[in-house]
Coordinates of C-alpha atoms and ligand atoms in Angstrom, one line a residue:
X12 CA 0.0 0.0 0.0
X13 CA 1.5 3.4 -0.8
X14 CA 1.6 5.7 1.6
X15 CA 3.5 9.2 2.3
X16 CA 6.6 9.3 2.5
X17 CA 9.4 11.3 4.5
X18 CA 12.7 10.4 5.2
X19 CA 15.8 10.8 7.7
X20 CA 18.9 11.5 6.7
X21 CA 21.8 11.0 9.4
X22 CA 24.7 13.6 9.5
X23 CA 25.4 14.2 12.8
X24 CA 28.8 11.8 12.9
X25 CA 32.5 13.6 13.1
X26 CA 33.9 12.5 10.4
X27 CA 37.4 12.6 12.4
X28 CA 39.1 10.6 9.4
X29 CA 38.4 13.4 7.1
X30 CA 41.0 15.2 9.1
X31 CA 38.9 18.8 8.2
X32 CA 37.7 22.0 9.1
X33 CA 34.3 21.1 6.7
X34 CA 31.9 18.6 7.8
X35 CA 32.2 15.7 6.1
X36 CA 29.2 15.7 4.0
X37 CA 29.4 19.1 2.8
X38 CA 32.7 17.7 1.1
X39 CA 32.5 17.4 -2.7
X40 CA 32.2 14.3 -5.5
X41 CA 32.2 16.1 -8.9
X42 CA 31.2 19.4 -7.8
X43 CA 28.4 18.1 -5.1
X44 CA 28.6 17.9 -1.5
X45 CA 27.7 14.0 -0.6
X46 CA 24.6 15.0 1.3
X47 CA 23.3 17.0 -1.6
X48 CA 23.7 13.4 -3.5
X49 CA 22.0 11.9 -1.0
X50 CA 19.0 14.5 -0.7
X51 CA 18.2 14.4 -4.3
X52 CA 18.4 10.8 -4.7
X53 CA 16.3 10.9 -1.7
X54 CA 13.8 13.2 -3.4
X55 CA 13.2 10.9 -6.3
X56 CA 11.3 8.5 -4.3
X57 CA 8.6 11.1 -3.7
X58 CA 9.7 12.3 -0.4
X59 CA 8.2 15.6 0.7
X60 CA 10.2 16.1 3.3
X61 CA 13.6 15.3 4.6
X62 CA 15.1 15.4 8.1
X63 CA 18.9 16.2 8.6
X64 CA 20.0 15.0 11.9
X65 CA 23.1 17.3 12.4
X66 CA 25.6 17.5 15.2
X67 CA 29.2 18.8 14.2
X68 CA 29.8 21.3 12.1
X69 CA 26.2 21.5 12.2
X70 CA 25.6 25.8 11.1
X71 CA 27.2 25.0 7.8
X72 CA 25.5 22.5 6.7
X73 CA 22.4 23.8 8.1
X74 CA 23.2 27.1 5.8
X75 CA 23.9 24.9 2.9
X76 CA 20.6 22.9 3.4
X77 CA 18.8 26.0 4.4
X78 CA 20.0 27.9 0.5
X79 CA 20.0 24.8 -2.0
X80 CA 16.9 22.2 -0.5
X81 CA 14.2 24.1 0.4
X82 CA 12.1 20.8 1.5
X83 CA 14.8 19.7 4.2
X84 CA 14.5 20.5 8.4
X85 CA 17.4 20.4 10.8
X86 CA 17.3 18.8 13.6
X87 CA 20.7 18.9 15.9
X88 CA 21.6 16.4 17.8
X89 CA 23.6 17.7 20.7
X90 CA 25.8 14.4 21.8
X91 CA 26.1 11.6 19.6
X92 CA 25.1 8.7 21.0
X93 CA 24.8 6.6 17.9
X94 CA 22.4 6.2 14.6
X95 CA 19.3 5.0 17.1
X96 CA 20.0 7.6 19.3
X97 CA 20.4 10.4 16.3
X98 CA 16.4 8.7 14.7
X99 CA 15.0 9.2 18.0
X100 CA 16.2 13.0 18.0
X101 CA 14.5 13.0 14.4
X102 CA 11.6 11.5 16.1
X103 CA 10.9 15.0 17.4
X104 CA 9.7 15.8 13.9
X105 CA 7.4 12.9 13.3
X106 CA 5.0 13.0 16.1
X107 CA 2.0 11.2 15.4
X108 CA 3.2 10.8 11.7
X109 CA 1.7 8.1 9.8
X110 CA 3.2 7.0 6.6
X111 CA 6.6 5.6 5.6
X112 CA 9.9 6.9 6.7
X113 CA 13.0 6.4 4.7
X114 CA 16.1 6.5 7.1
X115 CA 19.8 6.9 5.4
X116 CA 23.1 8.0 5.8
X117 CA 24.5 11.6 4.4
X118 CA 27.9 9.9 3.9
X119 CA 26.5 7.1 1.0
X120 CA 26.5 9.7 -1.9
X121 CA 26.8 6.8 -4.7
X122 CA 23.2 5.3 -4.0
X123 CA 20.7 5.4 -7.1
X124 CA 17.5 6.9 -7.1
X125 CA 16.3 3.9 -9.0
X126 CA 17.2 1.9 -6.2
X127 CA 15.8 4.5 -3.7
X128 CA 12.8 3.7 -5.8
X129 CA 12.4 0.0 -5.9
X130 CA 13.5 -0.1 -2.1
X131 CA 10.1 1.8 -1.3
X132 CA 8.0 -0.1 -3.5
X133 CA 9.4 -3.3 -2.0
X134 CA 8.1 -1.9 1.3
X135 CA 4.8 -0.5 0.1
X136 CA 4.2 -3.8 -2.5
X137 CA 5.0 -6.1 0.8
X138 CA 3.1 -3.8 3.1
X139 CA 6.1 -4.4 5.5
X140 CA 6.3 -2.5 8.8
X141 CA 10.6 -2.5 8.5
X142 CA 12.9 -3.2 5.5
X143 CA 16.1 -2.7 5.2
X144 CA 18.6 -3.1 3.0
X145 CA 21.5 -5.4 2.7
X146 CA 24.2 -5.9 0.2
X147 CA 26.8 -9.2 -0.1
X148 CA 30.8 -7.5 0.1
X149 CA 33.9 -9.9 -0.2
X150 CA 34.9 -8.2 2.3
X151 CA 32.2 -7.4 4.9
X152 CA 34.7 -5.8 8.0
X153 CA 33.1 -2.8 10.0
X154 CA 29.9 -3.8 8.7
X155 CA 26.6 -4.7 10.4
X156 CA 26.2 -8.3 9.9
X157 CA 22.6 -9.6 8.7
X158 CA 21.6 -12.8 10.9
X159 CA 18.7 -15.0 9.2
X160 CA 16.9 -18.1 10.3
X161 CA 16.3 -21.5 9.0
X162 CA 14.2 -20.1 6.3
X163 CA 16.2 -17.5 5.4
X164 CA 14.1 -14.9 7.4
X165 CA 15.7 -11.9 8.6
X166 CA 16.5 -12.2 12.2
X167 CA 18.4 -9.4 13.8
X168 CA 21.4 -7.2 12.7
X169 CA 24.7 -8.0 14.7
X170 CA 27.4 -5.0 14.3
X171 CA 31.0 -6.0 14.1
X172 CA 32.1 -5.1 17.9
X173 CA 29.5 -6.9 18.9
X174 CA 30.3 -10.3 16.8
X175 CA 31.8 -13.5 17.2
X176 CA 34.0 -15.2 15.0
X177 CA 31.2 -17.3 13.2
X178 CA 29.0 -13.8 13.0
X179 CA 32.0 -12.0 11.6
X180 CA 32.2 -14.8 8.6
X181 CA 28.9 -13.6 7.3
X182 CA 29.2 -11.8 4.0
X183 CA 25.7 -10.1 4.0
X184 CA 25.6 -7.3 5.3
X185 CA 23.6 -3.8 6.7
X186 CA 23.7 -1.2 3.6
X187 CA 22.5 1.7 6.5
X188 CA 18.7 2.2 4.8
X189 CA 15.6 1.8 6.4
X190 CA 11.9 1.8 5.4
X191 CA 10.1 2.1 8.2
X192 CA 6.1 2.3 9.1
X193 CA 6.2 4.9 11.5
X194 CA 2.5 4.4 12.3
X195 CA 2.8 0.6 13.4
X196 CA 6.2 0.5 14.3
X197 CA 7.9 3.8 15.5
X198 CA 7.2 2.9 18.9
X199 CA 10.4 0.4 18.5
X200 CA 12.6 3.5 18.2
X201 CA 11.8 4.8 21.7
X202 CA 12.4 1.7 22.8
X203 CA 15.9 0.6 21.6
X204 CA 18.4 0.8 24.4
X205 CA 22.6 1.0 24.5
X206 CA 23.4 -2.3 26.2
X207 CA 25.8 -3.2 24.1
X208 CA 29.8 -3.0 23.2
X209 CA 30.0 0.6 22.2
X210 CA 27.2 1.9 24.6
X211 CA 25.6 3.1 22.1
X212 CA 21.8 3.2 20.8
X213 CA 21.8 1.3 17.4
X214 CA 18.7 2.0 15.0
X215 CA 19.8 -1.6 14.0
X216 CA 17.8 -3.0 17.1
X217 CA 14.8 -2.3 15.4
X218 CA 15.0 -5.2 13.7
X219 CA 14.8 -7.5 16.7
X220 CA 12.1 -5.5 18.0
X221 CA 10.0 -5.8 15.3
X222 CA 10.6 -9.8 14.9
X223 CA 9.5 -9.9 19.0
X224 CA 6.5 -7.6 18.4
X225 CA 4.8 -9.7 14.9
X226 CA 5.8 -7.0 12.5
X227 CA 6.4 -7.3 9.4
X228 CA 10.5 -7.0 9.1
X229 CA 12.2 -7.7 5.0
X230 CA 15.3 -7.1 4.2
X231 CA 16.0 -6.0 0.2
X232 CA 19.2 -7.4 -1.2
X233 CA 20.7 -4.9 -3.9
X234 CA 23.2 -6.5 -6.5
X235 CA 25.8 -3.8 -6.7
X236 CA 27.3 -2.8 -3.5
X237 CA 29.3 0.1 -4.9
X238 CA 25.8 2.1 -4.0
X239 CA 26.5 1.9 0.1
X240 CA 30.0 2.7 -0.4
X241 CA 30.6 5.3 2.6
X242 CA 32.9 8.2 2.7
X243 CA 35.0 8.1 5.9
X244 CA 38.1 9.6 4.7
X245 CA 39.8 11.4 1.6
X246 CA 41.0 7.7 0.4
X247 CA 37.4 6.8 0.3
X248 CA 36.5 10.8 -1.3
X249 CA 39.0 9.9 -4.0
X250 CA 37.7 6.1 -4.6
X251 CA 33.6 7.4 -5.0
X252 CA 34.7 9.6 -7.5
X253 CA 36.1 6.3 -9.3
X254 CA 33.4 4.9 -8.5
X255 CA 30.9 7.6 -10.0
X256 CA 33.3 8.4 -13.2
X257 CA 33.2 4.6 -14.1
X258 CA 29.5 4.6 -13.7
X259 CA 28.4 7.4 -15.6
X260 CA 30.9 6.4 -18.7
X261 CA 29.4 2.8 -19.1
X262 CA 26.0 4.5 -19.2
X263 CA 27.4 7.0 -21.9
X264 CA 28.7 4.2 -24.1
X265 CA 25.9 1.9 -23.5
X266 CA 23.9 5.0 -25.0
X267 CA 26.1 5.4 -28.1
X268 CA 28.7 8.0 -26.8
X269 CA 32.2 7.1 -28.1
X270 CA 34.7 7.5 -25.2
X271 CA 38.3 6.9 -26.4
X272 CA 40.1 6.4 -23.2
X273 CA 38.5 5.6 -20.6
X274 CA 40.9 6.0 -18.1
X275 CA 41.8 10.0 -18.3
X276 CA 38.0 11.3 -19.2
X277 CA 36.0 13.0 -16.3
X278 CA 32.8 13.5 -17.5
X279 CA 30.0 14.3 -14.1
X280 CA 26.6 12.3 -13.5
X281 CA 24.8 15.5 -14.2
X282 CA 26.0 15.8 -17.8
X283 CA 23.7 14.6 -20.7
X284 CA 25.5 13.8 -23.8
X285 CA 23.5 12.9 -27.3
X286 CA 25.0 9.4 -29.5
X287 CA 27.6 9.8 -31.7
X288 CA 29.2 12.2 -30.3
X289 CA 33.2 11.0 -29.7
X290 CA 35.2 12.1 -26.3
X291 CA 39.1 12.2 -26.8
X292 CA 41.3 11.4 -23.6
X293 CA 41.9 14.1 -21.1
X294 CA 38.3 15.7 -20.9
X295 CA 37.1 17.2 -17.9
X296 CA 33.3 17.9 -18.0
X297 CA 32.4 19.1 -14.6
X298 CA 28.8 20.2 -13.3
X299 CA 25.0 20.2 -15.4
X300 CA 25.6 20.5 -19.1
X301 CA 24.1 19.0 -22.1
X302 CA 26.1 17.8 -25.3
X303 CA 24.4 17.2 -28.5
X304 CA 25.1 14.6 -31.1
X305 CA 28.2 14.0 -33.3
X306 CA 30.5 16.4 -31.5
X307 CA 33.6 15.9 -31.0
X308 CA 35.3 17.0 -27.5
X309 CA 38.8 17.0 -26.9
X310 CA 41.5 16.1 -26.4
X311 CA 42.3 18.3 -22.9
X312 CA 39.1 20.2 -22.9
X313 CA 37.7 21.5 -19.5
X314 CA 33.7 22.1 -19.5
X315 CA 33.3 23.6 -16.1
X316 CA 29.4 23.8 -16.5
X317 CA 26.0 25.3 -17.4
X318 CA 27.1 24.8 -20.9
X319 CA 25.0 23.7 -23.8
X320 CA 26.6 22.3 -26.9
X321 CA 24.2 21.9 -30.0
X322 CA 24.5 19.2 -32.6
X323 CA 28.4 18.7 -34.5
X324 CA 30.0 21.2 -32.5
X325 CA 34.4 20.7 -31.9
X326 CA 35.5 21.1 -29.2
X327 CA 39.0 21.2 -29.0
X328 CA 42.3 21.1 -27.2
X329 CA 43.0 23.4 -23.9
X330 CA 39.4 24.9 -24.6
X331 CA 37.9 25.9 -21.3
X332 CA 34.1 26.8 -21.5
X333 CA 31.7 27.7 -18.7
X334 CA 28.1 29.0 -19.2
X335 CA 28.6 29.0 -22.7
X336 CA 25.1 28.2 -25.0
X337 CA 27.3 26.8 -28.5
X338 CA 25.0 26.3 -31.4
X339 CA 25.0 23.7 -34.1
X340 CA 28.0 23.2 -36.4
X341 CA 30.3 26.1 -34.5
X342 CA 34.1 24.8 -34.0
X343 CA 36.6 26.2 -30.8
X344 CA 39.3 24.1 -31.6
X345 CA 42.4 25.7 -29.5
X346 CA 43.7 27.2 -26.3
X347 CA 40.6 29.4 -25.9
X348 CA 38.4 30.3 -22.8
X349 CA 34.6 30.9 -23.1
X350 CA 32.8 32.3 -20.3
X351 CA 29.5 33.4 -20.2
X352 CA 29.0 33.5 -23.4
X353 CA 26.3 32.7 -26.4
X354 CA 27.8 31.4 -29.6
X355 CA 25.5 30.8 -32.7
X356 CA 25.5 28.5 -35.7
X357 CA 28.2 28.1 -37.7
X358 CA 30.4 30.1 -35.7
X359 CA 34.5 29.6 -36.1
X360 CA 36.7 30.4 -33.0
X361 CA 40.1 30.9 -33.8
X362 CA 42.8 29.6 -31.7
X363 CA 43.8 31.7 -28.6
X364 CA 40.6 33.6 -28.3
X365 CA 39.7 35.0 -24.7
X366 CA 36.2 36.2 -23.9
X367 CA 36.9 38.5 -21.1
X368 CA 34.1 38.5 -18.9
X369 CA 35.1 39.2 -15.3
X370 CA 35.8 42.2 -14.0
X371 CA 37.7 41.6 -10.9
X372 CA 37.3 44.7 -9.1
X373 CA 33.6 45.1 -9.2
X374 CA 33.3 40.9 -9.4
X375 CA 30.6 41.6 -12.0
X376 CA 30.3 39.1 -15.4
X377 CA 29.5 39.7 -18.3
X378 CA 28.2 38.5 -21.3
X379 CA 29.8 37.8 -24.8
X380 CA 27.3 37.4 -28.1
X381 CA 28.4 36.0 -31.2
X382 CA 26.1 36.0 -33.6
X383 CA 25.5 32.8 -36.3
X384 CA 28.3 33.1 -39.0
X385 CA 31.1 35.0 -37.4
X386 CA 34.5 34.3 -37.5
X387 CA 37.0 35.5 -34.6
X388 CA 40.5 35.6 -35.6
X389 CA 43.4 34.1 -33.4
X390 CA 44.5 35.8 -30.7
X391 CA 41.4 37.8 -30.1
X392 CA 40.2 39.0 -26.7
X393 CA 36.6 40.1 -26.8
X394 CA 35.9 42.5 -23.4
X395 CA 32.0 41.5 -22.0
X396 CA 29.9 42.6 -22.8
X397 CA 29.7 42.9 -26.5
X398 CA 28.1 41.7 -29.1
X399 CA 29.9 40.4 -32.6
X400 CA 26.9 40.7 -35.3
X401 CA 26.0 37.3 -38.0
X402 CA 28.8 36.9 -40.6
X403 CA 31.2 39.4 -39.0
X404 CA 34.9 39.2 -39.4
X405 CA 37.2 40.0 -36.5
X406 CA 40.8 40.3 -37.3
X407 CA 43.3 38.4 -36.0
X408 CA 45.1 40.2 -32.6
X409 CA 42.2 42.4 -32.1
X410 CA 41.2 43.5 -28.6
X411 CA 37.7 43.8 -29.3
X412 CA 35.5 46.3 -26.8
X413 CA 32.9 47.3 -28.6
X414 CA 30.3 45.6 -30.4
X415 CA 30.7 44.7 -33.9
X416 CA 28.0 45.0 -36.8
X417 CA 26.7 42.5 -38.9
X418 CA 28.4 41.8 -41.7
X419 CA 31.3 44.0 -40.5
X420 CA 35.1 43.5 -40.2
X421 CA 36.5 44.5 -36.8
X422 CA 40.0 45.3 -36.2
X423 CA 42.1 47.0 -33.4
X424 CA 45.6 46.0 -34.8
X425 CA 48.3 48.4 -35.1
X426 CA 49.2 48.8 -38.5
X427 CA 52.7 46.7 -39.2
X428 CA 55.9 48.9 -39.8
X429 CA 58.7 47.7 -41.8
X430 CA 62.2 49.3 -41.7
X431 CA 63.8 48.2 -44.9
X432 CA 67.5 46.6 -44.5
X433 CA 67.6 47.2 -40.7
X434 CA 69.9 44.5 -39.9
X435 CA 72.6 46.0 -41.7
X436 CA 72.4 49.6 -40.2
X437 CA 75.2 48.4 -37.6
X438 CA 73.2 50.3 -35.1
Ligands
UD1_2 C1 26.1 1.7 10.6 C2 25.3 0.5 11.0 C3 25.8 -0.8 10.4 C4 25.9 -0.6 8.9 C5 26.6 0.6 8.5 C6 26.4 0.9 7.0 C7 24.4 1.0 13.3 C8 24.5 0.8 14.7 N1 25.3 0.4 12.5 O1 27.4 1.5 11.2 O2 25.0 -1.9 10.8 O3 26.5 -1.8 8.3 O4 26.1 1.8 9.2 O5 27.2 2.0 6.6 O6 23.5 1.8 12.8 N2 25.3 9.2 13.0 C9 24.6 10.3 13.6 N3 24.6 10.3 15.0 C10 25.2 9.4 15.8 C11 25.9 8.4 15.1 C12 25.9 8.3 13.8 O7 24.0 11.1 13.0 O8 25.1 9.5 17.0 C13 25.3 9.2 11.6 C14 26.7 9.3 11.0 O9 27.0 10.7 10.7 C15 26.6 8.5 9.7 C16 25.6 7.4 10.0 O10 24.9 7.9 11.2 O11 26.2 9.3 8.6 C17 26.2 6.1 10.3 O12 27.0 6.2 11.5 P1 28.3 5.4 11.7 O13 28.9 5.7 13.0 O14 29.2 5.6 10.5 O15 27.8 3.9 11.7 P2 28.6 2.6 11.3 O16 29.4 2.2 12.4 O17 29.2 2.7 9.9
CA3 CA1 29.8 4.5 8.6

């Protein structure tokens, strides 16, 4: 049975291993702190509202939350006394709440909102009072260990401290997400205590609870256990981003993108890129953008976002481009930077062109227009903003401040000079 659905995302933690002044979910994978991953996963599953337990460092990511996700509350939680502890502090917020509550981490940024998805429908589908979900790892240490009966039933979850050799063999293990029926079973929460090896209250013991009080209690297996990878340190920072960059270039290939080497190109989950459209090694493509078909991009070009790329556009080497709109059939081949900037059809950008669009004293940008048909000579700087006209002609070297007509040549070259037989002068 579907029912609404709001969920708790846990934060509060240290993060000591991060070894940082930011809390560790506010740090970044491709551009995106991990609990903004979380949140909009989370938000896919039809969520209207999340609850972010935080604890330290808690003002900044409250200021984050508070500026970027409009449907998320804080809720601080002064001394952590452990993942039961921090849901009961959520608690606060759910009085007499009745539908489902999702409960996650803010430090598994690689889980998929599809899963998020089928997870919830499990537990709406089975009309179960707790799921959770598991995952099988090779190598299951510091891990939650899932304990089933004869008929392969969930039983309880056993965390590692608490383990004995036999318990520690077990491979399945406690991904960190919950579905629970807060109606028939968030009674359980007040009820879990901390007798156990870390003195702590583990939302974990909600499992035995529910199995003593005739609940309904799943757990949902997920095949690819890369999803409840946690962040815990910079290692772990650096092996998500792996993790995410490997992810999102299978899906590009699978979708007819050519990516030539797959071992230097960077491309973020948020960019959408049309078939037939060939990456060369060394691309960085950072942030939202959207790539059309049969473009090519690279080698060594830097898209640092909010850039759209029509249909059989180049890209080419040590290009940088950020919020840059680049129409159909328009080539930037070389060593040129693109800021804030509009570029129609058929455009050609010669190598070494600068659009200048920041001024650093008043931190105002501005915006560059190039109309369909012009053609910037090398070496050009174009100061925003200014407009270049269709089918204009800008001369190579030119420092370009105002706008140019259409049709027009613009030039701001000094004219050359030539002293005849100057070498022989013996000046
Ligand atoms: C927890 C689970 C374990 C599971 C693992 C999956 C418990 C007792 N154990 O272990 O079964 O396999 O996650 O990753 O739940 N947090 C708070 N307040 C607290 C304590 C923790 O907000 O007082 C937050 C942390 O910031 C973190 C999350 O809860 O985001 C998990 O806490 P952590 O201490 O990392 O739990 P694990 O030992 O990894
Ligand atoms: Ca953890």
């Amino acid at each position: 049975m579907k029912k609404d659905l709001k969920a708790v995302i846990l934060a509060a933690g240290k993060g000591t291993r991060m070894k940082s002044k930011t809390p560790k979910v506010l740090h970044e994978i491709f551009n995106k702190p991990l609990i903004a991953r979380v949140i909009e996963a989370t938000n896919k599953t039809g969520s209207v509202e999340n609850i972010v337990v935080i604890g330290h460092g808690g003002e900044l990511v409250e200021k984050y939350l508070s500026q970027n996700y409009k449907n998320s509350t804080i809720v601080v939680q002064k001394e952590q006394l452990g993942t039961g502890h921090a849901v009961k502090t959520a608690n606060e917020k759910l009085k007499n709440y009745k539908g489902n509550v999702l409960i996650l981490c803010g430090d598994t940024p690689l889980i998929k909102k599809e899963t998020l998805i089928d997870f919830v429908n499990f537990h709406n589908e089975n009309n179960s009072d707790i799921t959770v979900m598991s995952a099988v790892f090779d190598n299951p240490k510091g891990y939650g260990r899932i304990i089933r009966n004869k008929n392969d039933e969930l039983e309880e979850i056993i965390e590692e401290k608490d383990a004995d050799e036999n318990v520690k063999k077990i491979k399945e293990v406690n991904a960190g997400v919950y579905c629970i029926n807060w109606e028939t079973s968030s009674i359980g929460i007040d009820e879990i205590k901390n007798n156990n090896a870390q003195k702590e209250y583990y939302i974990t013991d909600i499992i035995k609870w529910g199995k003593i009080n005739n609940k309904r209690v799943f757990p949902y297996t997920i095949n690819d256990s890369d999803e409840i990878f946690g962040i815990n340190s910079r290692e772990n920072l650096a092996e998500a981003v792996q993790i995410l960059r490997k992810r999102k270039l299978k899906e590009l290939m699978d979708e007819g993108v050519t990516i030539v080497d797959t071992n230097t190109t960077y491309i973020s989950p948020e960019t959408q890129i049309e078939p037939d459209t060939i990456i060369l090694p060394s691309v960085v493509i950072e942030g939202e953008n959207k790539i059309g078909k049969n473009c090519k991009i690279g080698p060594f070009s830097h898209l640092r976002g909010d850039c759209t790329i029509e249909d059989n556009v180049k890209i080419g080497n040590f290009v940088e481009l950020k919020k840059a709109h680049v129409k159909s059939r328009t080539n930037v081949c070389h060593l040129t930077y693109i800021g804030d900037s509009e570029l129609g059809e058929n455009v050609n950008i010669g190598a070494g062109t600068i659009t200048a669009n920041y001024d650093s004293r008043t931190k105002i940008k501005s915006k560059t227009i190039i109309e369909n048909g012009a053609s910037i000579g090398s070496n050009t700087v174009m100061v925003a903003p200014v407009t270049i006209g269709e089918n204009a002609l800008i001369g190579a070297g030119s420092i370009i401040t105002k706008d140019v007509g259409a049709n027009s040549l613009g030039l701001t070259r000094a004219p050359q000079k030539e002293i005849k037989n100057y070498i022989n002068k013996g000046e």
